[in-house]
Amino acid sequence: MSGPKLFEPIRLGGLSLDNRIVVAPMCQYSAVDGCMTDWHLIHLGGLALSGAGLLTIEATSVLPEGRITYADVGLWDDATEAALRRTIEGIRPWSDMPIALQLAHAGRKASTDLPWKGGRHLPPGSPNAWQTVAPSAVPFAEGDHAPQALDIDGLRRVRDAFAAAARRAARLGLDAIQVHGAHGYLLHQFLSPLSNRRDDAYGGSLENRLRFPLEVFDAVREAFPDGPVTIRVSGTDWVPGGWDVEQTIALAKALESRGCDAIHVSSGGLSPQQQIPVHPSYQVPLARAVKAETTMPVVAVGLITGFEQAEAIVATGDADMIALARTILYDPRWPWHAAAHLGAQVKAPDQYLRCQPRVHKDLFKTRG
């Protein structure tokens, strides 16, 4: 009798994952001038012992002005690279879990305060604030300071920054890269007609709105040739007339033809007018629709909390993997508990083997 699908190995390009559980990127707002701190070593180090198949580092900005907040992680110079190296080198001796890095630019949703301080938009001239950029000079919310529309030189600078960060990631020995094209950030802003009002080759038609995100993907793919490059997208804006699942499928097909190794399907984040029908697995139908039209692995995310729920998503073929964010913050041993519930095995560090419950005497397999 075969075991649970959730704990079957899977490959992303040339990278082998022990199971189908992905730790999604989760911003911690705890960096200093783009540099990771001890918090990141504690946070990521713990998640690297969770038994998941892949750990994804939070949205890492490719330029200072691309940060969501002034406390976001970056990878744009030697100092930010050195800080990230310290974190990675602190984790590697104790966990062989593959580590991916999400590369990002927040566009018009940059320059905000910390979430626990309200997360409000900070206009230029305010402490810890700067002028934002976007496809068009259209603010995210009424009352926000308008972003500057990127000109051709600005587009080139952003694209080159994504590529430069990808080369730094390769030097750091990271296993994979995820390009952030979701949640209303810069690349999503180019995709959606609600935020992209350009009248040049980068706006208007679907083909034109895809152009810049695809150029960025191509640049990252070229700069990171030896590992998987994936993307995270919003399957819909949840706003009439905005980005939707049919356009997402067109993007997925274009990405697949360019060597994309997986697509992580989330949703929303582009507009305050979004109306999201939140319920368990509410985004899974978006992943299912993309999977039906592509052959690359698809990752589902969104209010996935139950063990049977996660197993059903991959066992029925709705997606190839599931990603956990808040769920695994709340329960950092979720993969252990899922394996115990479903009758599978999961990796645990040697130092923790003594905690294996007697009722699950074959739960743990050691590293190596």
PDB file of N, CA, C and O in Angstrom, residues 99 111 126 166 173 222 228 259 281-282 327 344 346-347 351 355:
ATOM      1  N   ILE A  99      17.151  25.462   0.361  1.00  0.00           N
ATOM      2  CA  ILE A  99      16.733  26.822   0.694  1.00  0.00           C
ATOM      3  C   ILE A  99      16.578  27.631  -0.586  1.00  0.00           C
ATOM      4  O   ILE A  99      17.507  27.719  -1.398  1.00  0.00           O
ATOM      5  N   SER A 111       7.685  51.636   0.800  1.00  0.00           N
ATOM      6  CA  SER A 111       7.688  52.798   1.695  1.00  0.00           C
ATOM      7  C   SER A 111       6.472  52.812   2.614  1.00  0.00           C
ATOM      8  O   SER A 111       5.713  53.777   2.667  1.00  0.00           O
ATOM      9  N   SER A 126       8.901  61.845   5.013  1.00  0.00           N
ATOM     10  CA  SER A 126       8.665  61.254   6.320  1.00  0.00           C
ATOM     11  C   SER A 126       9.888  60.430   6.732  1.00  0.00           C
ATOM     12  O   SER A 126      10.653  59.975   5.880  1.00  0.00           O
ATOM     13  N   ALA A 166      20.223  37.782  -8.333  1.00  0.00           N
ATOM     14  CA  ALA A 166      20.258  36.350  -8.631  1.00  0.00           C
ATOM     15  C   ALA A 166      21.691  35.835  -8.677  1.00  0.00           C
ATOM     16  O   ALA A 166      21.983  34.728  -8.199  1.00  0.00           O
ATOM     17  N   GLY A 173      25.246  30.124  -2.704  1.00  0.00           N
ATOM     18  CA  GLY A 173      24.949  28.701  -2.703  1.00  0.00           C
ATOM     19  C   GLY A 173      23.493  28.377  -2.442  1.00  0.00           C
ATOM     20  O   GLY A 173      23.173  27.236  -2.069  1.00  0.00           O
ATOM     21  N   GLU A 222      18.801  33.561 -16.615  1.00  0.00           N
ATOM     22  CA  GLU A 222      20.151  33.588 -17.175  1.00  0.00           C
ATOM     23  C   GLU A 222      21.203  33.753 -16.079  1.00  0.00           C
ATOM     24  O   GLU A 222      22.289  33.169 -16.156  1.00  0.00           O
ATOM     25  N   PRO A 228      16.882  25.741  -9.866  1.00  0.00           N
ATOM     26  CA  PRO A 228      15.511  26.053 -10.278  1.00  0.00           C
ATOM     27  C   PRO A 228      15.181  27.537 -10.084  1.00  0.00           C
ATOM     28  O   PRO A 228      15.582  28.156  -9.094  1.00  0.00           O
ATOM     29  N   GLY A 259      11.472  28.080 -19.355  1.00  0.00           N
ATOM     30  CA  GLY A 259      12.234  27.280 -18.410  1.00  0.00           C
ATOM     31  C   GLY A 259      11.888  27.490 -16.958  1.00  0.00           C
ATOM     32  O   GLY A 259      12.692  27.160 -16.080  1.00  0.00           O
ATOM     33  N   SER A 281      -8.679  26.503   1.887  1.00  0.00           N
ATOM     34  CA  SER A 281      -8.337  26.107   0.506  1.00  0.00           C
ATOM     35  C   SER A 281      -8.938  27.040  -0.544  1.00  0.00           C
ATOM     36  O   SER A 281      -9.073  26.666  -1.705  1.00  0.00           O
ATOM     37  N   TYR A 282      -9.257  28.290  -0.174  1.00  0.00           N
ATOM     38  CA  TYR A 282      -9.965  29.173  -1.103  1.00  0.00           C
ATOM     39  C   TYR A 282      -9.181  29.476  -2.373  1.00  0.00           C
ATOM     40  O   TYR A 282      -9.769  29.831  -3.402  1.00  0.00           O
ATOM     41  N   THR A 327       0.393  29.053   9.106  1.00  0.00           N
ATOM     42  CA  THR A 327       0.200  27.752   9.736  1.00  0.00           C
ATOM     43  C   THR A 327       1.488  27.235  10.365  1.00  0.00           C
ATOM     44  O   THR A 327       1.487  26.709  11.483  1.00  0.00           O
ATOM     45  N   ALA A 344       3.550   8.647   7.699  1.00  0.00           N
ATOM     46  CA  ALA A 344       4.739   8.834   6.872  1.00  0.00           C
ATOM     47  C   ALA A 344       5.957   9.049   7.765  1.00  0.00           C
ATOM     48  O   ALA A 344       5.853   9.056   8.996  1.00  0.00           O
ATOM     49  N   VAL A 346       9.508  11.580   8.403  1.00  0.00           N
ATOM     50  CA  VAL A 346       9.993  12.934   8.195  1.00  0.00           C
ATOM     51  C   VAL A 346      11.382  13.044   8.808  1.00  0.00           C
ATOM     52  O   VAL A 346      11.701  12.360   9.782  1.00  0.00           O
ATOM     53  N   LYS A 347      12.219  13.908   8.244  1.00  0.00           N
ATOM     54  CA  LYS A 347      13.557  14.102   8.775  1.00  0.00           C
ATOM     55  C   LYS A 347      13.515  14.914  10.067  1.00  0.00           C
ATOM     56  O   LYS A 347      12.733  15.859  10.193  1.00  0.00           O
ATOM     57  N   GLN A 351      19.765  15.667  17.254  1.00  0.00           N
ATOM     58  CA  GLN A 351      19.587  16.187  18.612  1.00  0.00           C
ATOM     59  C   GLN A 351      18.146  16.047  19.113  1.00  0.00           C
ATOM     60  O   GLN A 351      17.905  16.139  20.322  1.00  0.00           O
ATOM     61  N   CYS A 355      12.822  12.736  21.139  1.00  0.00           N
ATOM     62  CA  CYS A 355      11.445  13.170  21.392  1.00  0.00           C
ATOM     63  C   CYS A 355      10.424  12.386  20.569  1.00  0.00           C
ATOM     64  O   CYS A 355       9.218  12.633  20.669  1.00  0.00           O
TER      65      CYS A 355
END
